[in-house]
Coordinates of C-alpha atoms in Angstrom, one line a residue:
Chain A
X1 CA 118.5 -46.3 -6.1
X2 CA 121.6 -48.5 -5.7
X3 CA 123.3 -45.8 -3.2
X4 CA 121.0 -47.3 -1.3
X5 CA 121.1 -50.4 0.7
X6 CA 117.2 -51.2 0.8
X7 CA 117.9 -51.9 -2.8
X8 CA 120.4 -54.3 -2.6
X9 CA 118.9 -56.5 0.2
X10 CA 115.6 -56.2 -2.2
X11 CA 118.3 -57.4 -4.8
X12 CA 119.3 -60.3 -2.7
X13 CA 115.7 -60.9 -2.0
X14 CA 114.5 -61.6 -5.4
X15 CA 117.3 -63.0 -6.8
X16 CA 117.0 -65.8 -3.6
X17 CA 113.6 -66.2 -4.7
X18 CA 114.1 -66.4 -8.5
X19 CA 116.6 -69.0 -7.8
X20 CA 114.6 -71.5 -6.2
X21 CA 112.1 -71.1 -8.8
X22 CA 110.8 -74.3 -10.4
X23 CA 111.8 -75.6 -14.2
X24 CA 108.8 -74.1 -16.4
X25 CA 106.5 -76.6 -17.4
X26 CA 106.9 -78.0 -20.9
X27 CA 104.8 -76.5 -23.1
X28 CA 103.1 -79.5 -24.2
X29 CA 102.0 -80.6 -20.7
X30 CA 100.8 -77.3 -19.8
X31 CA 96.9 -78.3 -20.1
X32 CA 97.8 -81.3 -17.5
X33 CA 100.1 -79.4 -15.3
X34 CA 97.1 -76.3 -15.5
X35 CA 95.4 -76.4 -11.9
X36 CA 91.4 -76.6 -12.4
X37 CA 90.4 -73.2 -11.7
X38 CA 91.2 -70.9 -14.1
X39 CA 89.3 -67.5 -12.7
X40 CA 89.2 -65.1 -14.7
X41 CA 86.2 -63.0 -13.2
X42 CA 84.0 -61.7 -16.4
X43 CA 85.4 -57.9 -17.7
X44 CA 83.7 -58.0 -21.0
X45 CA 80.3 -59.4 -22.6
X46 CA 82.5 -62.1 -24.9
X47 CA 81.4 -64.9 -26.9
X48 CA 82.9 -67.9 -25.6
X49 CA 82.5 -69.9 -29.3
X50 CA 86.3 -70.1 -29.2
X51 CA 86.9 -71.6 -26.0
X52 CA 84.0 -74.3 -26.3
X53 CA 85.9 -75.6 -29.1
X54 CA 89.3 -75.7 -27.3
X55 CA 87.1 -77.5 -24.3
X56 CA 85.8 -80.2 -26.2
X57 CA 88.8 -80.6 -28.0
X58 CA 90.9 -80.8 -24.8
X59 CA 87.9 -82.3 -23.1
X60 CA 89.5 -85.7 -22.9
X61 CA 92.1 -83.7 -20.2
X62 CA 89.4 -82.8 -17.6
X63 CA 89.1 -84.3 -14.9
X64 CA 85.4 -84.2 -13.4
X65 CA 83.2 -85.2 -11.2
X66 CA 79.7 -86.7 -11.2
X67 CA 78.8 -87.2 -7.7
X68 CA 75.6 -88.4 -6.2
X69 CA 73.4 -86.5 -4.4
X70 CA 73.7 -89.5 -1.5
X71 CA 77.5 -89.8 -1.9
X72 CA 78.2 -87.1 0.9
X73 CA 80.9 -87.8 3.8
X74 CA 80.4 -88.7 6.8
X75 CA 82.6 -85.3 8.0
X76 CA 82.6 -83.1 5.3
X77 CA 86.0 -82.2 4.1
X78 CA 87.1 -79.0 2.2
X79 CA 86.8 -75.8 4.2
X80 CA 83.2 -76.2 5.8
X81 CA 83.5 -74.8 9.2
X82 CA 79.7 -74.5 10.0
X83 CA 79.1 -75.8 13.7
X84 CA 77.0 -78.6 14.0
X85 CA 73.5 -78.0 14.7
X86 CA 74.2 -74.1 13.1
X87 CA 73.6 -73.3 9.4
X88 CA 75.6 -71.0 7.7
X89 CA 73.5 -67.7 6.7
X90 CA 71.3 -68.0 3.8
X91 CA 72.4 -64.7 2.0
X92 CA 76.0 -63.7 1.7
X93 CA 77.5 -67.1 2.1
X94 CA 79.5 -68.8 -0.6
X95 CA 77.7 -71.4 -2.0
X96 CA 79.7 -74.2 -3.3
X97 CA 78.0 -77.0 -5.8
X98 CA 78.4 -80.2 -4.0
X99 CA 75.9 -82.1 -6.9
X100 CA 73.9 -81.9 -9.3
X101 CA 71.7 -84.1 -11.1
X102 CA 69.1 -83.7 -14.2
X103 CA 66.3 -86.3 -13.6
X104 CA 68.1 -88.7 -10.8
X105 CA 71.1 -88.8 -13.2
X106 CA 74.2 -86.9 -11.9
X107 CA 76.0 -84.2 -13.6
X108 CA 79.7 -84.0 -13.9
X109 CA 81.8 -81.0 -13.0
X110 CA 85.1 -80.0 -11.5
X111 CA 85.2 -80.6 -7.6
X112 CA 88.2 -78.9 -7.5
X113 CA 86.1 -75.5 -9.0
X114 CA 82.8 -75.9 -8.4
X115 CA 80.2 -73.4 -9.3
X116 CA 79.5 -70.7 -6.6
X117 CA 75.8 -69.4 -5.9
X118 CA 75.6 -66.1 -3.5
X119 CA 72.3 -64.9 -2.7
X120 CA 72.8 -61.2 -1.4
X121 CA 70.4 -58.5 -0.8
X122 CA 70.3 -55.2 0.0
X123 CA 68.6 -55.5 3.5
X124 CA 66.0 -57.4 5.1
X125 CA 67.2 -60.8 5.5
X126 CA 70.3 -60.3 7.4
X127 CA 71.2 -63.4 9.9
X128 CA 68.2 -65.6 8.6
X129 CA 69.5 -69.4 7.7
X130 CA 65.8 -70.3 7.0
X131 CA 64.2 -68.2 3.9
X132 CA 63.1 -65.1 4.4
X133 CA 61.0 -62.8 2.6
X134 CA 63.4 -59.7 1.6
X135 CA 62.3 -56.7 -0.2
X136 CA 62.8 -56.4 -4.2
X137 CA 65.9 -55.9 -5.4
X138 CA 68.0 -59.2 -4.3
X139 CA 70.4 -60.6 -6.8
X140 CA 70.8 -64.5 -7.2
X141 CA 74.7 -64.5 -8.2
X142 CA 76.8 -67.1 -9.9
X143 CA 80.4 -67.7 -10.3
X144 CA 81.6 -71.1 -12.1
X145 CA 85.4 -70.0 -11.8
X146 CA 84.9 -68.2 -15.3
X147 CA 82.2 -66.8 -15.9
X148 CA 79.9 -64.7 -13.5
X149 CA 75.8 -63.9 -13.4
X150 CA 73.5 -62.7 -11.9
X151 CA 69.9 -62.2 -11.2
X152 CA 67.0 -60.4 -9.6
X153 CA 65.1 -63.2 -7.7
X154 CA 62.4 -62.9 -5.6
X155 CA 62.3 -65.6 -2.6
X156 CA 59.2 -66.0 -0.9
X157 CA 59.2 -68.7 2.1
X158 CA 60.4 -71.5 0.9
X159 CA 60.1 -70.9 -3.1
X160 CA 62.6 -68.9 -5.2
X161 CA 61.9 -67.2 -8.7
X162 CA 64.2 -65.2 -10.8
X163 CA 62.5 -62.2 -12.3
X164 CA 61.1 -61.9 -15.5
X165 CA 63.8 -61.4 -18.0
X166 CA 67.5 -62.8 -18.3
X167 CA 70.0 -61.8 -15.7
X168 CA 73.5 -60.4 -17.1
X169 CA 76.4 -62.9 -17.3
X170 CA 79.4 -63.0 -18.5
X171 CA 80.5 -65.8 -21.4
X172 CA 84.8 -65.1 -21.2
X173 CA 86.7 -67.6 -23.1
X174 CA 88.1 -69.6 -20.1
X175 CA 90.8 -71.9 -20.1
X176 CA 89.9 -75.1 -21.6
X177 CA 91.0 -77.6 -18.7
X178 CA 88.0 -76.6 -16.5
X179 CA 84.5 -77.3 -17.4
X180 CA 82.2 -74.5 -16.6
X181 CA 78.9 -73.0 -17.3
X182 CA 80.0 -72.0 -20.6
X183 CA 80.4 -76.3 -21.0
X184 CA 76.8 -77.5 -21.4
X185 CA 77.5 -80.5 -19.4
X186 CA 77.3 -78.0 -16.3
X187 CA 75.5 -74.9 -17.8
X188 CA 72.0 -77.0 -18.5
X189 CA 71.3 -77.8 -14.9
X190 CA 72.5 -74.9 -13.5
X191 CA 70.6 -72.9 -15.7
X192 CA 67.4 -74.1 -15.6
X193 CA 67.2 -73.4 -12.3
X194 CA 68.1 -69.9 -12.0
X195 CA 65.8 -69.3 -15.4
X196 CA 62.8 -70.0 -13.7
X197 CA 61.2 -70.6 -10.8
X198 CA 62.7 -73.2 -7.8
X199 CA 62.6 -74.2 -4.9
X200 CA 64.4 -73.7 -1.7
X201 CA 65.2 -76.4 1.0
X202 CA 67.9 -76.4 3.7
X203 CA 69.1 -80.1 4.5
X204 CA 71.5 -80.8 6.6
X205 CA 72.7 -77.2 6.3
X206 CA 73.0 -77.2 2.9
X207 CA 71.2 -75.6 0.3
X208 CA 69.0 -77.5 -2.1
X209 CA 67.5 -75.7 -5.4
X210 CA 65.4 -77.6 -7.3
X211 CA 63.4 -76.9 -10.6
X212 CA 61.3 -79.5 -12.3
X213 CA 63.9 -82.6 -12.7
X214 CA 67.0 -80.3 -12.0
X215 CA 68.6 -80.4 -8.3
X216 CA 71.8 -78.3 -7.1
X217 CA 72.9 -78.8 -4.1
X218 CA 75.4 -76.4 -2.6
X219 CA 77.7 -76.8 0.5
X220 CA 78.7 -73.6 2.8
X221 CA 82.3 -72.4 2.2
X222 CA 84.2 -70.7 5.4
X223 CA 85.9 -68.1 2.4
X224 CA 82.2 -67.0 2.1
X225 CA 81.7 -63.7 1.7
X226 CA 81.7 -61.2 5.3
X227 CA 78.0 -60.1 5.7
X228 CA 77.4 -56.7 4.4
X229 CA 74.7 -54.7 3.8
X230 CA 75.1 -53.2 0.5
X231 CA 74.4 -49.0 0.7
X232 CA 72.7 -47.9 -2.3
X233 CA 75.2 -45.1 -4.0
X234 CA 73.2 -43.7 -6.7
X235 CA 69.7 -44.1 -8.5
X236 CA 69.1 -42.8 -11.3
X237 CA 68.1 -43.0 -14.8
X238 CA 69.6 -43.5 -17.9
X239 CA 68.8 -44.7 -21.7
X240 CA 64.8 -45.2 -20.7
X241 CA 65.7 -47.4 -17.4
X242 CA 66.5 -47.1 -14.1
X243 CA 68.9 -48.3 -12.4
X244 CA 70.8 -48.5 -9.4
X245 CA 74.3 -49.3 -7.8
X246 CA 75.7 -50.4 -4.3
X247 CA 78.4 -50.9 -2.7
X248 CA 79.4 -52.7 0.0
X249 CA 83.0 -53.5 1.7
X250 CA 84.5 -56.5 3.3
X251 CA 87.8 -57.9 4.7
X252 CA 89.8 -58.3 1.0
X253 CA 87.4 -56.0 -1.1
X254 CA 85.3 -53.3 -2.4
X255 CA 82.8 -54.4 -4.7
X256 CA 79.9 -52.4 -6.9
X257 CA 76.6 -54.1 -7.9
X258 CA 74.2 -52.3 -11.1
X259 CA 70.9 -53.3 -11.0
X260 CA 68.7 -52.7 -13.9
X261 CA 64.7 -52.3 -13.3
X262 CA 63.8 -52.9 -17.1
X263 CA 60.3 -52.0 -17.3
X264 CA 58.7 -54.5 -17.9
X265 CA 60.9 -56.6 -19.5
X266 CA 62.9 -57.6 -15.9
X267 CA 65.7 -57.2 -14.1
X268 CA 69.4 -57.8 -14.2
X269 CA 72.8 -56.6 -12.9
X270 CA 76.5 -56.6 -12.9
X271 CA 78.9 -56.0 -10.9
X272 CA 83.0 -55.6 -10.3
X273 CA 85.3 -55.6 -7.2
X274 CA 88.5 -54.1 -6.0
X275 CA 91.0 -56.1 -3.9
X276 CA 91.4 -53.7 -0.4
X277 CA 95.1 -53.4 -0.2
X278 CA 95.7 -53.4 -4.1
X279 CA 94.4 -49.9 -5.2
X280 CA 94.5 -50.5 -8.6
X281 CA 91.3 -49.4 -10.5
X282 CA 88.6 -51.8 -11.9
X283 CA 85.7 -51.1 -14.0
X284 CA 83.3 -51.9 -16.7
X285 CA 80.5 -50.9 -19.4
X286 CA 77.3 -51.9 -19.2
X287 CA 74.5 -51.1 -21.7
X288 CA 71.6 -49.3 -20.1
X289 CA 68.4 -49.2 -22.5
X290 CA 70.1 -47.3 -25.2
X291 CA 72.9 -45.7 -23.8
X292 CA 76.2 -47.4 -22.0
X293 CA 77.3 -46.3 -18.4
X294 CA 80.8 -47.1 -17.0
X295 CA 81.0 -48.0 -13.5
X296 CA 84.0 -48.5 -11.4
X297 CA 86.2 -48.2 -8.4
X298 CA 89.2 -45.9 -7.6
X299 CA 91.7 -45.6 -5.3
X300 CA 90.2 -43.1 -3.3
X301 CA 93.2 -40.4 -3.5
X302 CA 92.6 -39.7 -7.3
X303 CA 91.4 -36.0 -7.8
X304 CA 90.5 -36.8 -11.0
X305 CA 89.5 -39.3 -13.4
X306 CA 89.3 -39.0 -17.2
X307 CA 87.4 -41.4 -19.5
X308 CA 89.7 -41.8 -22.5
X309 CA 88.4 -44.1 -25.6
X310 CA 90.2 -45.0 -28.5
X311 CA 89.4 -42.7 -30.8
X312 CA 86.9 -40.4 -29.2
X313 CA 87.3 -37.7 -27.0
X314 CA 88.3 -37.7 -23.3
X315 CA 85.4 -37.6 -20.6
X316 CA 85.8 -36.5 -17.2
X317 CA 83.7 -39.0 -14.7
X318 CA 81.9 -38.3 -11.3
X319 CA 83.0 -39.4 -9.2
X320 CA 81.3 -40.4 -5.2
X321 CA 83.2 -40.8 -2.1
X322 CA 82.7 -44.3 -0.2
X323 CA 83.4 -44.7 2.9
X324 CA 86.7 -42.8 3.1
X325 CA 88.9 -45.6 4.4
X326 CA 92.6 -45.2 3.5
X327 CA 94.0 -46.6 1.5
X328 CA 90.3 -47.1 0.2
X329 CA 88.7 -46.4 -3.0
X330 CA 85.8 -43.9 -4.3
X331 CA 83.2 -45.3 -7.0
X332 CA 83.3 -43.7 -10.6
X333 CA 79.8 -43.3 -12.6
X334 CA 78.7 -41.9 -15.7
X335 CA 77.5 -42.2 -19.4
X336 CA 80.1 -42.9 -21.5
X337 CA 80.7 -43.7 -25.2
X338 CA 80.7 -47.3 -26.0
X339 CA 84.4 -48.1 -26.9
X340 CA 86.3 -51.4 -27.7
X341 CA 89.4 -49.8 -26.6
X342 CA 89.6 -47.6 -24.0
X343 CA 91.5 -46.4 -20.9
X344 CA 90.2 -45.1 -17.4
X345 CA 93.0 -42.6 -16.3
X346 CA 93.2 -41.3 -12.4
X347 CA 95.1 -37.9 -11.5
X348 CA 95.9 -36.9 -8.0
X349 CA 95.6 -33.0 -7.4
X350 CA 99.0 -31.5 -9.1
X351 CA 97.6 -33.6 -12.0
X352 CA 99.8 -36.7 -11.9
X353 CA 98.9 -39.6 -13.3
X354 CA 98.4 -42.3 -10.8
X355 CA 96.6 -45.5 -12.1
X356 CA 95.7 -46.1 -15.3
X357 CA 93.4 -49.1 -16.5
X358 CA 93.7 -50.3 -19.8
X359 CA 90.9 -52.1 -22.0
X360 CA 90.9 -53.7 -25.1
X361 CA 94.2 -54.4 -27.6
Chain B
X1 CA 114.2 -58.9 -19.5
X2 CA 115.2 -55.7 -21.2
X3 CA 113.3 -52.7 -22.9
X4 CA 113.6 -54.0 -26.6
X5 CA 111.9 -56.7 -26.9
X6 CA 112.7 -59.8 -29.4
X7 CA 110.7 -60.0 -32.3
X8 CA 107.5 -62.1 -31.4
X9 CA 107.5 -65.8 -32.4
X10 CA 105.1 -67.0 -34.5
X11 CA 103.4 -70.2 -33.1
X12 CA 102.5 -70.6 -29.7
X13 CA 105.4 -73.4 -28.3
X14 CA 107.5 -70.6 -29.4
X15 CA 106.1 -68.0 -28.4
X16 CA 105.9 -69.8 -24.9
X17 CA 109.6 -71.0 -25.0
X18 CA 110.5 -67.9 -25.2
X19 CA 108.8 -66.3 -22.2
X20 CA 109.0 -69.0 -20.1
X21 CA 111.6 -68.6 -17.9
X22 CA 111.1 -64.8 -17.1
X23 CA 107.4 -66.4 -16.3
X24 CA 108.5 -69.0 -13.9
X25 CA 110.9 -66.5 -12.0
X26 CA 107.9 -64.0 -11.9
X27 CA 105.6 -66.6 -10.9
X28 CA 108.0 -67.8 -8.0
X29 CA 108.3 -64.4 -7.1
X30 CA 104.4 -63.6 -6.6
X31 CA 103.2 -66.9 -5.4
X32 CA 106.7 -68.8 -4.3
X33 CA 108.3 -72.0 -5.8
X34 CA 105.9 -74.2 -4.9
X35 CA 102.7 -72.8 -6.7
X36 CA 104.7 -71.3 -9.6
X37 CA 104.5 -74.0 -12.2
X38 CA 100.4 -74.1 -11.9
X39 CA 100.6 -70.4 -12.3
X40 CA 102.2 -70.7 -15.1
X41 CA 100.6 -73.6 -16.6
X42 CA 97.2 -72.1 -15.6
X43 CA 97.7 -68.6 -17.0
X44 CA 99.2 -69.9 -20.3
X45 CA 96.5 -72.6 -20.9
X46 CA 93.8 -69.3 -20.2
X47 CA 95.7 -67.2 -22.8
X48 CA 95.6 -69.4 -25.2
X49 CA 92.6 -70.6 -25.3
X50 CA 91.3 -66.6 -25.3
X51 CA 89.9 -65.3 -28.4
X52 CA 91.8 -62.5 -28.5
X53 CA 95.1 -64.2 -28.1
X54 CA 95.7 -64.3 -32.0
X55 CA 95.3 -60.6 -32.4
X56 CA 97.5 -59.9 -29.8
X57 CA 100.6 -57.7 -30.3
X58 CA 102.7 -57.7 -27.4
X59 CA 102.4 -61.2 -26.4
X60 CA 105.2 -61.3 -23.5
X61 CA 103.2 -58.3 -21.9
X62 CA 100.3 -60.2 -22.5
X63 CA 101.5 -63.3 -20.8
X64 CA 103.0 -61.4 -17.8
X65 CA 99.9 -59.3 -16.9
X66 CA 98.2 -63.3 -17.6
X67 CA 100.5 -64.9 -14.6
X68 CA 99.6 -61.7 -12.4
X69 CA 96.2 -61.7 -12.9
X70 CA 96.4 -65.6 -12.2
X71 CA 97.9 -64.6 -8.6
X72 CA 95.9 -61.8 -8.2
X73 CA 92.5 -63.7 -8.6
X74 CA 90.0 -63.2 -5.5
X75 CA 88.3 -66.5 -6.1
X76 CA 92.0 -68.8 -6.5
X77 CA 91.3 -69.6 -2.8
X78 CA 93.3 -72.9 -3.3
X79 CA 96.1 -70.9 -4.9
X80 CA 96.1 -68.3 -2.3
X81 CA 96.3 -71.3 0.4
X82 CA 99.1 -72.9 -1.8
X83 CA 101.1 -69.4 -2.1
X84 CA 100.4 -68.6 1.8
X85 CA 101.7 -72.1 2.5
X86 CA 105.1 -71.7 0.0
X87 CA 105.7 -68.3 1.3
X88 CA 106.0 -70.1 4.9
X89 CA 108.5 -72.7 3.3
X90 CA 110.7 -70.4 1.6
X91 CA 112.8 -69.4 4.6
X92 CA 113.8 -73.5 5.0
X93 CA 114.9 -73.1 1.8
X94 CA 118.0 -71.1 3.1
X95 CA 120.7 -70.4 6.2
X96 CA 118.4 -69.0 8.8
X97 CA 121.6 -66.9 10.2
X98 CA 121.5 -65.6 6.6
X99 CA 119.5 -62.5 6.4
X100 CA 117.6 -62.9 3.1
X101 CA 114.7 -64.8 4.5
X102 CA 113.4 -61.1 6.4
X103 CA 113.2 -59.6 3.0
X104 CA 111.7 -62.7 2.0
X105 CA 109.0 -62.3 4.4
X106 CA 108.2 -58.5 3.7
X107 CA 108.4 -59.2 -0.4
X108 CA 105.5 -61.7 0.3
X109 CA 103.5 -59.5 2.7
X110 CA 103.3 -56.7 -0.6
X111 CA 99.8 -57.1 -1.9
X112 CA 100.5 -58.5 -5.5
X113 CA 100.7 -55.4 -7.9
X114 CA 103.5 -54.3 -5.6
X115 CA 105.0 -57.1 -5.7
X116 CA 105.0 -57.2 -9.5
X117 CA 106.0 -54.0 -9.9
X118 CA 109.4 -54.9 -7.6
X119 CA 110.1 -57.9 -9.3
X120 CA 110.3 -56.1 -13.0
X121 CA 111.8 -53.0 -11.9
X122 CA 114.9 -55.2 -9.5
X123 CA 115.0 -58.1 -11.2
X124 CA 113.8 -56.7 -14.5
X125 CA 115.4 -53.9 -14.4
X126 CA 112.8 -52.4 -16.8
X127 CA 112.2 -48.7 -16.1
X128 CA 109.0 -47.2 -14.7
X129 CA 107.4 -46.9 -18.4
X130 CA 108.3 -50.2 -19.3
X131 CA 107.1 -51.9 -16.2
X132 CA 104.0 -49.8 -17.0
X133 CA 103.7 -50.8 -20.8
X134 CA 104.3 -54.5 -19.2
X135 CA 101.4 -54.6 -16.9
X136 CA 99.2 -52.3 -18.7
X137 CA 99.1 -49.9 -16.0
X138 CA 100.0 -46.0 -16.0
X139 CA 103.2 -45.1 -15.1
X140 CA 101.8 -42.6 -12.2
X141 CA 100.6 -46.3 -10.7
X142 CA 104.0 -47.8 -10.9
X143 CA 106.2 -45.0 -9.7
X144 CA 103.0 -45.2 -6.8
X145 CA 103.3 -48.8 -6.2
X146 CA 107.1 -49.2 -6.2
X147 CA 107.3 -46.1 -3.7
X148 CA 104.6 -47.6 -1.3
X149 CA 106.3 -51.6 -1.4
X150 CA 110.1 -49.6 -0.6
X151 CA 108.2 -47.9 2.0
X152 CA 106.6 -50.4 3.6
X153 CA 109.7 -52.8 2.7
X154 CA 111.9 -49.8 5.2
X155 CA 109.5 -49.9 7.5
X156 CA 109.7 -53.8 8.1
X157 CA 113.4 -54.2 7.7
X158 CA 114.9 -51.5 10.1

């Protein structure tokens, strides 16, 4: 490599780069010099205990925002691009919380990181900005720059209702200078409206949820997700309960949704995503009635790809072709033994390793 | 940055003095100057406050896969702006008749693992395996990823 003189200008490069690089900030001012957001999206079913601890501890260092449902600008600042007199697309838009407010009072959060909402659906509603009727199976989706959720809700004109049952979320230990729905403060409002039933009202071209004294009001973000229409990949069965997974494909990602149809008890879902250009692997367990299915994306040239827990013996995964971009990815699906540790190993066709994901210690 | 690593410190200002500048310089490297003490700050105030932090053995590797995760995030659209806006000042920052800011440019059009995986194995200079063990990744990945960022970093530069 250093006969070569791509790898001394890649040399000079870095070492221009790592010598403009900043003092590190001292280690006691690192929760004040810590930006808000602290996204880590949810890759494991933790209990966030810990970090509540550290957050009320540290809570004295957040800086929030309790903002009254009137106190809106004249122009709306941020990176709301909607044209006047258009509304941004009910479904597949990012939702960002512009208030909230339990009883008339307001609720404090970070404005820097607000909670995100996404309403997206498998079909049905596509263009509508008023609420539409779409057919079962849409997911009511949350992101509060930590932790993730979602939801099976059922919107009928202008009224919303999640489905019986809890929706799956995520409770990662985030960092402690954020508030977020694992911080009650937030996690009460926001909750008790995608518990139950709510209602929905556009105003202004925002979107207004509202459940008995609780109101969220969300602003359009121009980063909001690219319409898709998610294509269903597989349904199936497994553990008593059916379930089904879609993918869908925008400008910066694959992504891969698991819905659940609990019998009876209700519906949820999870789901992961895959930067395009990245090709490194992402996936996740989920518990399906009694058994546990892995699910996750691949860079599509992998001719192989090996379930290997800690432990336990290796399992070979099937693996379903998407849409055969390149570089693009192909989904991975199957029962697997529940593991703490575990690692999700690709081969290409002479055998070569070439990604490996690591879970776990 | 070499293969044997330093015995681990025991409390967390330690442990974070120690790291710190190899975590600044990787920082600057994926997200540029201006964004790399929030990286930094961010990704250290998430590890620590993780549950799992205390049973961790390799903290460094920890810590490094922590700041690229931070840059990698899909929803750190303010840090994305902030990087996309420090990448765009980085060529002030030296002679324009000096050649460095092209590679410059082409390092910060790698998407982020590549970038990573350049930055460990040139400035690093940790082997394939090690930059592997340090990002938790296989080391089929990282011989992939540093082959397809010299590829496309020929491609842009001749």
């Amino acid at each position: 490599m250093t006969d070569d003189p791509l790898d001394h200008r890649i040399r000079t490069g870095i070492d221009a780069l790592v010598r403009s690089a900043p003092e590190p900030p001292p280690f006691d001012e690192l929760a004040s010099a810590a930006p808000a957001p602290s996204a880590q999206r949810g890759r494991s079913m933790l209990l966030a205990a810990a970090a509540v601890a550290v957050v009320l501890a540290i809570g004295a260092l957040v800086a929030v925002l309790a903002r009254p449902d009137d106190a809106r600008p004249a122009v709306r600042t941020g990176t709301t691009t909607t044209a006047p007199g258009t509304e941004a697309p009910l479904f597949d838009t990012r939702w960002r919380l512009w208030s909230a407010s339990v009883d008339g009072d307001p609720v404090a959060f970070d404005p820097e990181s607000p909670p995100e909402l996404r309403l997206t659906h498998t079909s049905g509603c596509e263009g509508h900005t008023e609420p539409c009727t779409p057919p079962p199976g849409d997911t009511a989706s949350w992101y509060d720059g930590c932790n993730q959720g979602a939801a099976s809700v059922r919107i009928d004109g202008d009224e919303g209702e999640v489905q019986a049952g809890t929706g799956a979320s995520t409770e990662m230990a985030c960092a402690p200078a954020k508030p977020s729905l694992s911080d009650p403060h937030i996690s009460t409002p926001f909750r008790a409206v995608l518990d139950g039933p709510f209602t929905i009202t556009r105003q202004d071209g925002d979107l207004v949820l509202t459940a008995d004294g609780t109101r969220l009001r969300f602003q359009p973000d121009d980063e909001g997700f690219a319409p898709t229409s998610a294509d269903v990949l597989v349904e199936d069965e497994a553990g008593g309960v059916a379930y089904r997974v879609t993918w869908a494909r925008d400008d910066e990602r694959y992504s891969l949704d698991l819905q659940l149809d609990d019998r009876g008890v209700g519906r949820s879902g999870s789901g992961l995503s895959a930067e395009v250009d990245d090709q490194s692997s992402n996936a996740m367990q989920t518990g399906v009635g009694d058994a546990n299915l892995l699910f996750g994306l691949v860079q599509s040239d992998a001719e192989r790809v090996v379930y290997q827990p800690e432990g336990g013996d290796p399992v070979e995964l099937p693996r379903y072709e998407l849409d055969g971009a390149d570089p693009g990815y192909q989904a991975v699906l199957g029962p697997v033994e529940q593991a703490i540790t575990w690692d999700l190993v690709a081969y290409d066709a002479r055998g070569n390793e070439v990604d490996r994901l690591h879970w776990g210690s | 940055m070499t293969d044997e690593r330093a015995p681990e410190a025991v409390d967390d200002a330690a442990v974070y003095a120690q790291h710190a500048p190899r975590l600044i310089a990787l920082a600057t490297a994926l997200a540029g100057p201006a964004t790399a003490e929030d990286v930094v700050a961010a990704a250290v105030v998430r590890v620590l406050a993780s549950p799992s932090w205390p049973s961790v053995t390799d903290r460094g590797a920890y810590l490094t896969r922590a700041v690229v995760n931070e840059v990698r995030s899909a929803h750190r659209s303010s840090l994305r702006r902030a990087a996309r806006e420090a990448r765009a000042a980085v060529p002030e920052r030296v002679d324009a008749a000096d050649p460095v800011p092209e590679i410059l440019g082409a390092l910060a059009a790698l998407p982020v693992r590549q970038r990573a995986v350049v930055f460990l194995t040139y400035w690093g200079d940790l082997t394939p395996s090690a930059v592997a063990a340090e990002l938790g990744i296989g080391e089929g990945s990282v011989r992939k990823h540093l082959a397809r960022a010299r590829q496309t970093l020929r491609e842009e530069l001749t």
